[in-house]
CSV table of C-alpha atoms in Angstrom, one decimal:
chain,number,residue,atom,x,y,z
A,1,UNK,CA,-4.7,20.9,-16.4
A,2,UNK,CA,-2.0,19.6,-14.1
A,3,UNK,CA,1.2,19.3,-15.4
A,4,UNK,CA,3.7,16.2,-14.8
A,5,UNK,CA,7.2,17.8,-13.1
A,6,UNK,CA,10.4,16.6,-14.6
A,7,UNK,CA,13.9,18.2,-14.6
A,8,UNK,CA,12.7,21.1,-12.3
A,9,UNK,CA,10.1,22.2,-14.5
A,10,UNK,CA,6.2,21.6,-14.8
A,11,UNK,CA,5.4,20.6,-18.2
A,12,UNK,CA,2.3,19.5,-20.4
A,13,UNK,CA,1.8,15.8,-21.2
A,14,UNK,CA,1.2,14.6,-24.5
A,15,UNK,CA,-2.8,13.9,-23.6
A,16,UNK,CA,-4.4,14.6,-20.6
A,17,UNK,CA,-7.2,12.6,-18.8
A,18,UNK,CA,-10.1,13.7,-16.5
A,19,UNK,CA,-10.0,12.6,-12.8
A,20,UNK,CA,-13.6,11.2,-11.5
A,21,UNK,CA,-15.4,11.6,-8.5
A,22,UNK,CA,-16.4,8.0,-7.7
A,23,UNK,CA,-18.9,9.2,-5.0
A,24,UNK,CA,-20.0,11.8,-8.0
A,25,UNK,CA,-19.2,10.7,-11.2
A,26,UNK,CA,-20.4,14.2,-12.5
A,27,UNK,CA,-17.9,15.8,-10.5
A,28,UNK,CA,-14.5,16.2,-12.4
A,29,UNK,CA,-11.8,16.9,-9.9
A,30,UNK,CA,-9.6,18.2,-12.5
A,31,UNK,CA,-7.5,16.6,-15.6
A,32,UNK,CA,-4.2,15.8,-15.6
A,33,UNK,CA,-1.2,15.3,-18.3
A,34,UNK,CA,-0.6,11.9,-19.6
A,35,UNK,CA,3.4,11.4,-20.5
A,36,UNK,CA,4.2,9.7,-23.6
A,37,UNK,CA,7.3,7.3,-24.2
A,38,UNK,CA,9.5,10.5,-24.8
A,39,UNK,CA,8.7,12.3,-21.8
A,40,UNK,CA,9.5,9.6,-19.7
A,41,UNK,CA,12.8,9.3,-21.2
A,42,UNK,CA,13.3,13.2,-20.4
A,43,UNK,CA,12.6,12.3,-16.8
A,44,UNK,CA,14.9,9.3,-16.6
A,45,UNK,CA,17.8,11.1,-18.4
A,46,UNK,CA,17.2,14.3,-15.8
A,47,UNK,CA,17.2,11.8,-12.9
A,48,UNK,CA,20.3,9.6,-14.1
A,49,UNK,CA,21.8,13.5,-14.5
A,50,UNK,CA,21.4,14.7,-11.2
A,51,UNK,CA,22.0,11.1,-9.4
A,52,UNK,CA,25.6,11.5,-9.0
A,53,UNK,CA,25.7,14.9,-7.1
A,54,UNK,CA,22.7,14.0,-5.0
A,55,UNK,CA,24.2,11.0,-3.9
A,56,UNK,CA,27.4,13.1,-2.2
A,57,UNK,CA,24.7,15.6,-1.2
A,58,UNK,CA,24.5,17.0,2.1
A,59,UNK,CA,22.8,14.9,4.7
A,60,UNK,CA,21.5,18.2,6.5
A,61,UNK,CA,20.2,19.6,3.4
A,62,UNK,CA,18.7,16.5,2.7
A,63,UNK,CA,17.1,16.4,6.4
A,64,UNK,CA,15.6,19.9,6.0
A,65,UNK,CA,14.0,19.4,2.9
A,66,UNK,CA,12.4,16.4,3.8
A,67,UNK,CA,11.2,17.9,6.9
A,68,UNK,CA,9.9,20.9,5.0
A,69,UNK,CA,7.8,18.6,3.1
A,70,UNK,CA,6.3,17.0,6.2
A,71,UNK,CA,5.6,19.8,7.7
A,72,UNK,CA,3.2,21.2,4.9
A,73,UNK,CA,1.5,18.3,4.7
A,74,UNK,CA,0.6,17.8,7.7
A,75,UNK,CA,-0.4,21.6,7.8
A,76,UNK,CA,-2.3,20.9,5.1
A,77,UNK,CA,-4.2,17.8,6.2
A,78,UNK,CA,-7.3,18.4,6.3
A,79,UNK,CA,-7.5,20.1,2.7
A,80,UNK,CA,-5.2,17.0,1.0
A,81,UNK,CA,-7.1,14.5,2.6
A,82,UNK,CA,-10.7,16.0,1.2
A,83,UNK,CA,-8.7,15.9,-2.4
A,84,UNK,CA,-7.8,12.5,-1.6
A,85,UNK,CA,-11.6,11.1,-0.4
A,86,UNK,CA,-13.1,13.1,-3.7
A,87,UNK,CA,-10.6,11.2,-6.0
A,88,UNK,CA,-10.4,7.4,-4.2
A,89,UNK,CA,-13.4,7.4,-2.2
A,90,UNK,CA,-12.7,6.8,1.5
A,91,UNK,CA,-14.3,8.5,3.6
A,92,UNK,CA,-12.7,12.0,4.7
A,93,UNK,CA,-11.7,11.0,8.4
A,94,UNK,CA,-9.9,7.8,6.5
A,95,UNK,CA,-8.5,10.5,3.9
A,96,UNK,CA,-7.3,13.2,6.9
A,97,UNK,CA,-5.5,10.0,8.4
A,98,UNK,CA,-3.9,9.0,5.4
A,99,UNK,CA,-2.3,12.3,4.7
A,100,UNK,CA,-1.0,13.1,8.3
A,101,UNK,CA,0.4,9.5,7.8
A,102,UNK,CA,2.2,10.9,4.7
A,103,UNK,CA,3.3,13.8,6.7
A,104,UNK,CA,4.9,12.1,9.5
A,105,UNK,CA,6.5,9.7,7.3
A,106,UNK,CA,8.7,12.2,5.7
A,107,UNK,CA,9.1,13.7,8.8
A,108,UNK,CA,10.8,10.1,10.0
A,109,UNK,CA,12.8,9.9,6.9
A,110,UNK,CA,14.0,13.2,7.8
A,111,UNK,CA,15.7,11.9,10.8
A,112,UNK,CA,16.9,9.2,9.2
A,113,UNK,CA,18.7,10.9,6.8
A,114,UNK,CA,21.3,11.9,10.2
A,115,UNK,CA,21.3,8.1,10.7
A,116,UNK,CA,22.9,6.1,8.1
A,117,UNK,CA,24.7,3.6,9.9
A,118,UNK,CA,27.7,2.0,9.0
A,119,UNK,CA,30.2,-0.2,10.7
A,120,UNK,CA,33.9,-0.5,11.2
A,121,UNK,CA,36.0,-3.5,11.8
A,122,UNK,CA,39.2,-5.0,12.6
A,123,UNK,CA,40.6,-7.2,9.2
A,124,UNK,CA,41.9,-10.9,10.2
A,125,UNK,CA,44.6,-9.8,8.4
A,126,UNK,CA,47.8,-7.2,9.7
A,127,UNK,CA,47.7,-3.9,9.0
A,128,UNK,CA,44.6,-3.7,7.5
A,129,UNK,CA,41.3,-1.4,8.5
A,130,UNK,CA,37.6,-2.6,7.1
A,131,UNK,CA,34.2,-0.3,6.3
A,132,UNK,CA,31.3,-0.9,5.3
A,133,UNK,CA,29.0,1.8,4.4
A,134,UNK,CA,25.6,2.0,2.7
A,135,UNK,CA,25.6,3.9,-0.6
A,136,UNK,CA,22.2,5.3,-2.9
A,137,UNK,CA,21.1,2.9,-5.5
A,138,UNK,CA,21.2,5.8,-7.8
A,139,UNK,CA,17.9,6.2,-9.5
A,140,UNK,CA,14.7,4.5,-8.3
A,141,UNK,CA,11.3,4.2,-10.5
A,142,UNK,CA,8.3,4.2,-8.2
A,143,UNK,CA,4.8,2.5,-9.6
A,144,UNK,CA,2.1,3.1,-6.9
A,145,UNK,CA,-1.4,2.0,-6.7
A,146,UNK,CA,-4.6,3.7,-6.2
A,147,UNK,CA,-6.1,2.3,-2.7
A,148,UNK,CA,-3.5,4.5,-0.6
A,149,UNK,CA,-2.6,7.7,-3.1
A,150,UNK,CA,-0.4,9.9,-0.9
A,151,UNK,CA,0.9,7.4,2.2
A,152,UNK,CA,2.2,4.7,-0.4
A,153,UNK,CA,4.1,7.3,-2.3
A,154,UNK,CA,5.3,9.0,0.7
A,155,UNK,CA,6.6,5.9,2.3
A,156,UNK,CA,8.8,5.2,-0.9
A,157,UNK,CA,10.0,8.7,-2.1
A,158,UNK,CA,10.8,9.4,1.5
A,159,UNK,CA,13.3,6.9,2.1
A,160,UNK,CA,14.6,6.7,-1.5
A,161,UNK,CA,15.5,11.2,-1.5
A,162,UNK,CA,16.6,10.5,2.5
A,163,UNK,CA,19.6,7.8,1.4
A,164,UNK,CA,20.4,9.6,-1.6
A,165,UNK,CA,18.5,9.0,-4.5
A,166,UNK,CA,17.0,10.4,-7.6
A,167,UNK,CA,12.8,9.4,-7.5
A,168,UNK,CA,10.8,8.7,-11.0
A,169,UNK,CA,6.8,8.4,-10.2
A,170,UNK,CA,4.4,6.8,-11.7
A,171,UNK,CA,1.0,7.3,-9.9
A,172,UNK,CA,-1.9,5.5,-10.7
A,173,UNK,CA,-4.0,6.0,-13.4
A,174,UNK,CA,-7.1,6.5,-11.1
A,175,UNK,CA,-5.8,8.6,-8.8
A,176,UNK,CA,-3.5,11.5,-10.1
A,177,UNK,CA,-4.6,14.1,-7.3
A,178,UNK,CA,-3.2,13.5,-4.3
A,179,UNK,CA,0.2,12.4,-6.1
A,180,UNK,CA,0.2,16.0,-7.7
A,181,UNK,CA,-0.6,17.6,-4.6
A,182,UNK,CA,2.5,15.8,-3.3
A,183,UNK,CA,4.6,16.3,-6.2
A,184,UNK,CA,3.6,20.2,-5.9
A,185,UNK,CA,4.7,20.5,-2.0
A,186,UNK,CA,8.1,18.5,-2.9
A,187,UNK,CA,9.0,20.8,-6.1
A,188,UNK,CA,8.8,23.7,-3.4
A,189,UNK,CA,11.7,22.0,-1.0
A,190,UNK,CA,14.9,23.0,-2.8
A,191,UNK,CA,16.0,20.1,-4.4
A,192,UNK,CA,18.1,20.1,-7.4
A,193,UNK,CA,16.5,19.4,-10.7
A,194,UNK,CA,16.2,16.0,-11.6
A,195,UNK,CA,16.3,14.8,-8.0
A,196,UNK,CA,12.5,14.0,-8.1
A,197,UNK,CA,10.4,13.5,-11.2
A,198,UNK,CA,6.5,13.2,-11.9
A,199,UNK,CA,5.5,11.3,-14.5
A,200,UNK,CA,1.8,10.5,-15.1
A,201,UNK,CA,0.3,8.4,-17.4
A,202,UNK,CA,-0.3,4.8,-18.6
A,203,UNK,CA,1.4,2.1,-16.9
A,204,UNK,CA,2.5,0.3,-20.6
A,205,UNK,CA,3.9,3.6,-21.6
A,206,UNK,CA,5.5,5.0,-18.6
A,207,UNK,CA,5.8,2.2,-16.4
A,208,UNK,CA,7.3,-0.1,-19.1
A,209,UNK,CA,9.7,3.1,-20.2
A,210,UNK,CA,11.3,2.8,-16.7
A,211,UNK,CA,11.1,-1.2,-16.2
A,212,UNK,CA,13.6,-1.2,-19.7
A,213,UNK,CA,15.7,1.5,-19.1
A,214,UNK,CA,19.0,0.5,-17.7
A,215,UNK,CA,19.5,3.5,-16.5
A,216,UNK,CA,16.9,3.0,-13.8
A,217,UNK,CA,18.6,1.3,-10.9
A,218,UNK,CA,15.8,-0.1,-8.8
A,219,UNK,CA,12.1,-0.4,-9.3
A,220,UNK,CA,9.8,0.0,-6.4
A,221,UNK,CA,6.0,-1.2,-7.4
A,222,UNK,CA,2.9,-2.2,-5.1
A,223,UNK,CA,-0.4,-3.3,-7.5
A,224,UNK,CA,-1.9,-6.3,-8.3
A,225,UNK,CA,-0.5,-9.8,-8.6
A,226,UNK,CA,-0.6,-10.4,-12.5
A,227,UNK,CA,1.6,-6.7,-13.0
A,228,UNK,CA,4.0,-7.3,-10.2
A,229,UNK,CA,5.1,-10.8,-11.7
A,230,UNK,CA,5.8,-9.1,-14.5
A,231,UNK,CA,7.8,-6.1,-13.4
A,232,UNK,CA,9.7,-8.4,-11.4
A,233,UNK,CA,10.7,-10.5,-14.2
A,234,UNK,CA,11.5,-7.6,-16.2
A,235,UNK,CA,13.4,-6.0,-13.2
A,236,UNK,CA,15.5,-9.4,-13.2
A,237,UNK,CA,15.9,-10.0,-16.9
A,238,UNK,CA,18.5,-7.0,-16.6
A,239,UNK,CA,19.6,-7.6,-13.3
A,240,UNK,CA,17.6,-4.3,-11.6
A,241,UNK,CA,16.8,-4.4,-8.6
A,242,UNK,CA,13.4,-4.7,-7.6
A,243,UNK,CA,10.7,-4.4,-4.4
A,244,UNK,CA,7.1,-5.5,-5.0
A,245,UNK,CA,4.5,-5.8,-2.8
A,246,UNK,CA,0.9,-7.0,-4.3
A,247,UNK,CA,-2.5,-8.7,-3.0
A,248,UNK,CA,-3.3,-10.7,0.4
A,249,UNK,CA,-6.0,-12.5,1.2
A,250,UNK,CA,-6.2,-12.4,5.1
A,251,UNK,CA,-7.5,-14.4,7.5
A,252,UNK,CA,-8.6,-13.1,11.2
A,253,UNK,CA,-9.2,-16.2,13.0
A,254,UNK,CA,-11.4,-15.7,16.2
A,255,UNK,CA,-11.1,-18.5,18.8
A,256,UNK,CA,-14.1,-19.9,21.1
A,257,UNK,CA,-12.7,-17.4,23.7
A,258,UNK,CA,-12.6,-14.8,22.2
A,259,UNK,CA,-14.1,-11.3,23.1
A,260,UNK,CA,-17.2,-10.9,20.7
A,261,UNK,CA,-17.1,-7.3,20.9
A,262,UNK,CA,-13.3,-7.0,20.2
A,263,UNK,CA,-13.9,-10.3,17.3
A,264,UNK,CA,-16.4,-8.5,15.1
A,265,UNK,CA,-14.7,-4.6,15.4
A,266,UNK,CA,-11.8,-6.3,13.9
A,267,UNK,CA,-13.8,-8.1,11.4
A,268,UNK,CA,-15.7,-5.0,10.5
A,269,UNK,CA,-12.9,-2.8,10.0
A,270,UNK,CA,-10.5,-5.2,8.7
A,271,UNK,CA,-12.7,-6.3,6.4
A,272,UNK,CA,-14.8,-3.3,5.1
A,273,UNK,CA,-13.0,0.0,6.0
A,274,UNK,CA,-11.9,1.6,3.2
A,275,UNK,CA,-14.7,-0.3,1.2
A,276,UNK,CA,-12.2,-3.5,1.5
A,277,UNK,CA,-9.5,-1.9,-1.0
A,278,UNK,CA,-6.6,-2.9,1.1
A,279,UNK,CA,-4.2,-5.7,0.5
A,280,UNK,CA,-4.2,-6.3,4.5
A,281,UNK,CA,-7.9,-6.2,4.4
A,282,UNK,CA,-9.1,-9.5,6.5
A,283,UNK,CA,-11.5,-10.7,3.7
A,284,UNK,CA,-11.1,-14.8,5.3
A,285,UNK,CA,-12.9,-14.7,8.7
A,286,UNK,CA,-11.9,-18.2,10.5
A,287,UNK,CA,-14.3,-18.8,13.4
A,288,UNK,CA,-14.3,-21.8,15.9
A,289,UNK,CA,-17.5,-23.4,15.7
A,290,UNK,CA,-19.0,-23.2,19.3
A,291,UNK,CA,-18.7,-19.0,18.6
A,292,UNK,CA,-19.6,-19.2,15.1
A,293,UNK,CA,-23.6,-18.4,15.4
A,294,UNK,CA,-22.9,-15.3,18.2
A,295,UNK,CA,-20.2,-14.0,15.6
A,296,UNK,CA,-22.2,-14.2,12.7
A,297,UNK,CA,-25.4,-12.5,14.3
A,298,UNK,CA,-23.5,-10.0,16.2
A,299,UNK,CA,-21.4,-9.5,12.8
A,300,UNK,CA,-24.5,-8.9,10.3
A,301,UNK,CA,-26.3,-6.4,13.1
A,302,UNK,CA,-23.2,-4.3,12.9
A,303,UNK,CA,-23.1,-4.4,9.1
A,304,UNK,CA,-26.7,-3.3,9.3
A,305,UNK,CA,-25.8,-0.2,11.6
A,306,UNK,CA,-23.0,1.1,8.8
A,307,UNK,CA,-24.1,4.0,7.1
A,308,UNK,CA,-22.7,4.0,3.1
A,309,UNK,CA,-22.3,6.8,1.0
A,310,UNK,CA,-20.4,10.0,-0.5
A,311,UNK,CA,-16.9,9.8,0.7
A,312,UNK,CA,-17.3,13.5,2.2
A,313,UNK,CA,-20.4,13.1,3.5
A,314,UNK,CA,-20.6,13.5,7.4
A,315,UNK,CA,-21.1,10.5,9.5
A,316,UNK,CA,-20.5,7.7,6.6
A,317,UNK,CA,-18.9,5.0,7.4
A,318,UNK,CA,-18.1,3.0,3.7
A,319,UNK,CA,-17.5,5.6,0.9
A,320,UNK,CA,-18.2,4.5,-2.9
A,321,UNK,CA,-15.8,1.4,-4.9
A,322,UNK,CA,-13.2,3.4,-7.0
A,323,UNK,CA,-14.6,2.8,-10.1
A,324,UNK,CA,-17.0,0.5,-12.3
A,325,UNK,CA,-14.4,-1.5,-13.4
A,326,UNK,CA,-13.7,-2.4,-9.4
A,327,UNK,CA,-17.8,-2.4,-8.8
A,328,UNK,CA,-18.4,-5.0,-11.8
A,329,UNK,CA,-15.7,-7.2,-10.2
A,330,UNK,CA,-16.9,-7.1,-6.7
A,331,UNK,CA,-20.2,-7.8,-7.9
A,332,UNK,CA,-18.8,-10.6,-10.1
A,333,UNK,CA,-17.4,-12.3,-6.8
A,334,UNK,CA,-20.7,-11.9,-5.4
A,335,UNK,CA,-22.4,-13.9,-8.1
A,336,UNK,CA,-19.4,-16.6,-7.9
A,337,UNK,CA,-19.9,-17.2,-4.1
A,338,UNK,CA,-23.5,-17.5,-4.6
A,339,UNK,CA,-22.3,-20.0,-7.1
A,340,UNK,CA,-20.2,-21.9,-4.8
A,341,UNK,CA,-22.9,-22.5,-2.4
A,342,UNK,CA,-22.0,-19.7,0.3
A,343,UNK,CA,-25.1,-18.0,1.7
A,344,UNK,CA,-24.8,-14.7,1.2
A,345,UNK,CA,-25.7,-13.4,4.9
A,346,UNK,CA,-25.8,-9.8,4.4
A,347,UNK,CA,-25.8,-7.1,1.8
A,348,UNK,CA,-24.0,-7.5,-1.7
A,349,UNK,CA,-26.4,-5.4,-3.7
A,350,UNK,CA,-26.2,-2.3,-5.3
A,351,UNK,CA,-26.7,1.0,-3.9
A,352,UNK,CA,-28.4,4.1,-4.8
A,353,UNK,CA,-27.6,7.4,-3.6
A,354,UNK,CA,-28.0,11.1,-4.1
A,355,UNK,CA,-25.6,10.9,-6.4
A,356,UNK,CA,-24.2,9.0,-9.2
A,357,UNK,CA,-21.6,6.7,-7.6
A,358,UNK,CA,-20.1,3.3,-7.2
A,359,UNK,CA,-22.1,2.4,-3.8
A,360,UNK,CA,-22.0,-1.3,-2.7
A,361,UNK,CA,-23.3,-2.7,0.6
A,362,UNK,CA,-20.9,-4.5,1.8
A,363,UNK,CA,-21.4,-8.2,1.7
A,364,UNK,CA,-20.8,-10.9,4.2
A,365,UNK,CA,-21.1,-14.9,3.0
A,366,UNK,CA,-21.4,-17.4,5.7
A,367,UNK,CA,-20.7,-21.2,5.4
A,368,UNK,CA,-18.2,-21.1,3.1
A,369,UNK,CA,-15.2,-23.3,2.6
A,370,UNK,CA,-11.4,-22.5,2.1
A,371,UNK,CA,-11.1,-24.0,-1.3
A,372,UNK,CA,-14.2,-21.8,-2.7
A,373,UNK,CA,-13.2,-18.9,-5.0
A,374,UNK,CA,-14.2,-16.1,-2.5
A,375,UNK,CA,-11.7,-17.6,-0.1
A,376,UNK,CA,-8.7,-17.8,-2.2
A,377,UNK,CA,-8.6,-15.2,-4.9
A,378,UNK,CA,-8.2,-11.6,-3.6
A,379,UNK,CA,-11.3,-9.3,-4.7
A,380,UNK,CA,-10.3,-6.0,-3.6
A,381,UNK,CA,-13.9,-4.7,-2.3
A,382,UNK,CA,-16.2,-4.6,0.5
A,383,UNK,CA,-16.7,-8.7,0.7
A,384,UNK,CA,-16.0,-11.4,3.2
A,385,UNK,CA,-16.4,-15.0,3.7
A,386,UNK,CA,-16.7,-16.5,7.0
A,387,UNK,CA,-15.1,-20.2,7.3
A,388,UNK,CA,-15.7,-22.4,10.4
A,389,UNK,CA,-13.0,-24.1,12.3
A,390,UNK,CA,-13.0,-27.7,14.4
A,391,UNK,CA,-10.2,-26.0,16.6
A,392,UNK,CA,-7.2,-23.8,16.8
A,393,UNK,CA,-5.2,-26.3,15.2
A,394,UNK,CA,-7.9,-26.5,12.2
A,395,UNK,CA,-7.8,-22.4,12.5
A,396,UNK,CA,-4.2,-22.6,11.9
A,397,UNK,CA,-4.0,-24.8,8.9
A,398,UNK,CA,-7.0,-23.1,7.2
A,399,UNK,CA,-5.3,-19.4,8.2
A,400,UNK,CA,-2.1,-20.5,6.4
A,401,UNK,CA,-3.7,-22.6,3.5
A,402,UNK,CA,-3.1,-19.9,0.8
A,403,UNK,CA,-0.6,-18.7,-1.6
A,404,UNK,CA,-1.0,-15.2,0.2
A,405,UNK,CA,1.1,-14.0,3.3
A,406,UNK,CA,0.5,-10.4,3.9
A,407,UNK,CA,-1.2,-10.0,6.9
A,408,UNK,CA,-2.6,-12.8,9.7
A,409,UNK,CA,-4.6,-11.9,12.4
A,410,UNK,CA,-6.1,-13.8,15.6
A,411,UNK,CA,-9.0,-12.7,18.2
A,412,UNK,CA,-8.6,-14.5,21.2
A,413,UNK,CA,-8.0,-14.3,25.4
A,414,UNK,CA,-5.3,-16.9,25.3
A,415,UNK,CA,-2.0,-16.1,25.6
A,416,UNK,CA,-0.7,-19.4,25.0
A,417,UNK,CA,-2.8,-19.5,21.4
A,418,UNK,CA,-1.8,-15.6,20.9
A,419,UNK,CA,1.9,-16.6,21.3
A,420,UNK,CA,1.6,-19.9,19.2
A,421,UNK,CA,-0.3,-17.7,16.3
A,422,UNK,CA,2.3,-15.0,16.1
A,423,UNK,CA,5.3,-18.0,15.6
A,424,UNK,CA,3.5,-19.9,13.7
A,425,UNK,CA,1.3,-17.5,11.0
A,426,UNK,CA,2.9,-17.5,7.8
A,427,UNK,CA,2.7,-14.1,7.3
A,428,UNK,CA,4.9,-11.0,7.3
A,429,UNK,CA,2.7,-9.5,9.7
A,430,UNK,CA,1.1,-10.8,12.7
A,431,UNK,CA,-2.0,-8.6,14.6
A,432,UNK,CA,-3.6,-10.3,17.8
A,433,UNK,CA,-6.8,-8.5,19.2
A,434,UNK,CA,-6.7,-5.8,16.7
A,435,UNK,CA,-7.8,-5.8,12.6
A,436,UNK,CA,-5.4,-6.8,10.0
A,437,UNK,CA,-5.6,-3.9,8.4
A,438,UNK,CA,-3.3,-0.6,10.2
A,439,UNK,CA,0.3,-0.9,9.9
A,440,UNK,CA,2.6,1.8,12.3
A,441,UNK,CA,4.9,4.3,9.3
A,442,UNK,CA,8.1,3.1,11.5
A,443,UNK,CA,8.0,-0.2,11.6
A,444,UNK,CA,8.5,-2.6,8.6
A,445,UNK,CA,5.8,-3.4,6.0
A,446,UNK,CA,5.3,-6.5,3.7
A,447,UNK,CA,4.6,-9.7,3.5
A,448,UNK,CA,5.5,-13.4,2.3
A,449,UNK,CA,4.7,-15.9,-0.3
A,450,UNK,CA,3.1,-14.2,-3.0
A,451,UNK,CA,2.1,-10.9,-1.2
A,452,UNK,CA,6.0,-9.8,-1.2
A,453,UNK,CA,9.5,-10.3,-3.4
A,454,UNK,CA,12.3,-8.1,-2.0
A,455,UNK,CA,13.1,-6.1,0.7
A,456,UNK,CA,10.8,-4.9,3.2
A,457,UNK,CA,9.1,-1.1,3.0
A,458,UNK,CA,9.0,1.3,5.8
A,459,UNK,CA,10.7,2.0,8.7
A,460,UNK,CA,14.6,1.5,9.0
A,461,UNK,CA,14.4,-1.5,7.6
A,462,UNK,CA,13.7,0.6,3.9
A,463,UNK,CA,17.4,1.1,3.9
A,464,UNK,CA,17.9,-2.7,2.8
A,465,UNK,CA,16.0,-1.6,-0.6
A,466,UNK,CA,16.7,2.0,-1.2
A,467,UNK,CA,20.8,1.7,-0.4
A,468,UNK,CA,23.7,-0.8,-1.7
A,469,UNK,CA,26.7,-2.1,0.7
A,470,UNK,CA,29.7,-1.1,0.5
A,471,UNK,CA,33.0,-2.9,2.0
A,472,UNK,CA,36.4,-0.7,1.2
A,473,UNK,CA,39.7,-2.2,2.8
A,474,UNK,CA,42.5,0.5,4.0
A,475,UNK,CA,46.0,-0.5,4.9
A,476,UNK,CA,47.8,1.4,7.8
């Protein structure tokens, strides 16, 4: 059984749970500890005790530790990528790529340790100097989702440690393996006891303990809209700093002048790769009417050529849905789409493979409207809606007509429309002639409206959340 890591030691949980391979439900990867409220409190106490010393720790020591972590992650990317794909279900090449990204994130923030900037300004009053510096927030609780089980923990843990914070992480219950492997690497990086703590367990137990405890100064959460709203309300209720990343219903606009091959590639990759289980997936494809018939025909041809199966098998394009609950949700929305009058142009059927897994043929709905539930609610699976648009202006209005605002894309050969769209799309990230899903590790990640709350993640902008600003005056 894989244990929790609390105050520099590996400890058994109150109970344990099995980690099951969604490509083959007979394959149990391992059993992982499940903490109770008492163990969560132990981790909080350890982090709070370590926080003052770590906040003042040597920046070169922090940099060396993070670089060591990143180096080992990258060296083991094939091994860890295989584990990731085995427990989450994205294809092995995708899993390896995610692990490499996690390693790069740690290496990026190793250097950020040495670049924490401030300001020295003259005062408007005589004989005064003013210094503005950034200091760590303190104890940061991280609640991570299941769809990126190593990259998202990495892009939260690395900046938290780089800027001198102590970390409590609760990974998603569905995918503890990748987080445990990452924690095992971190445990050998030379950090003082209590600086980093892995607490696996139920959100209602471990997550709630983190939310309620006043020794936890900040909470970084990625997950569902309903849980995110609860996290925000609880954190704000006790004046804790909070960063929330939630859902998306991301549009991909395809204009009449678009290169058809580019448009289809963007739509298929953005909508269906990683089994559509990405908050940046383009689940609304808004297509101008003149190119609409050719686009739908090309999409169905492309989808028919995709191979769906065991995430670890060679040549597979799309792996399984993560678990039975998610599969049931996807199938429910496929039924809802049919009932709403959308045309199921391709897929949407369960697939039986050589092993018992949660395989689903990608579903493409056409002749949709933007007020259908399948066009407004996040499905989080390989299901996309194609919505006709009369013009660019109509397409832009449809794209912005959503409670979400994470990622928004356009495919066009027009500089005029591309430039206008970048300015007027109501989203935190805008993509031109590339899929809506897929971002660099050194630039900000986050959205607007109901998709995000609080400071951006990743890159140098991560300092906004993981530090607090202090202004100091000194008489001279």
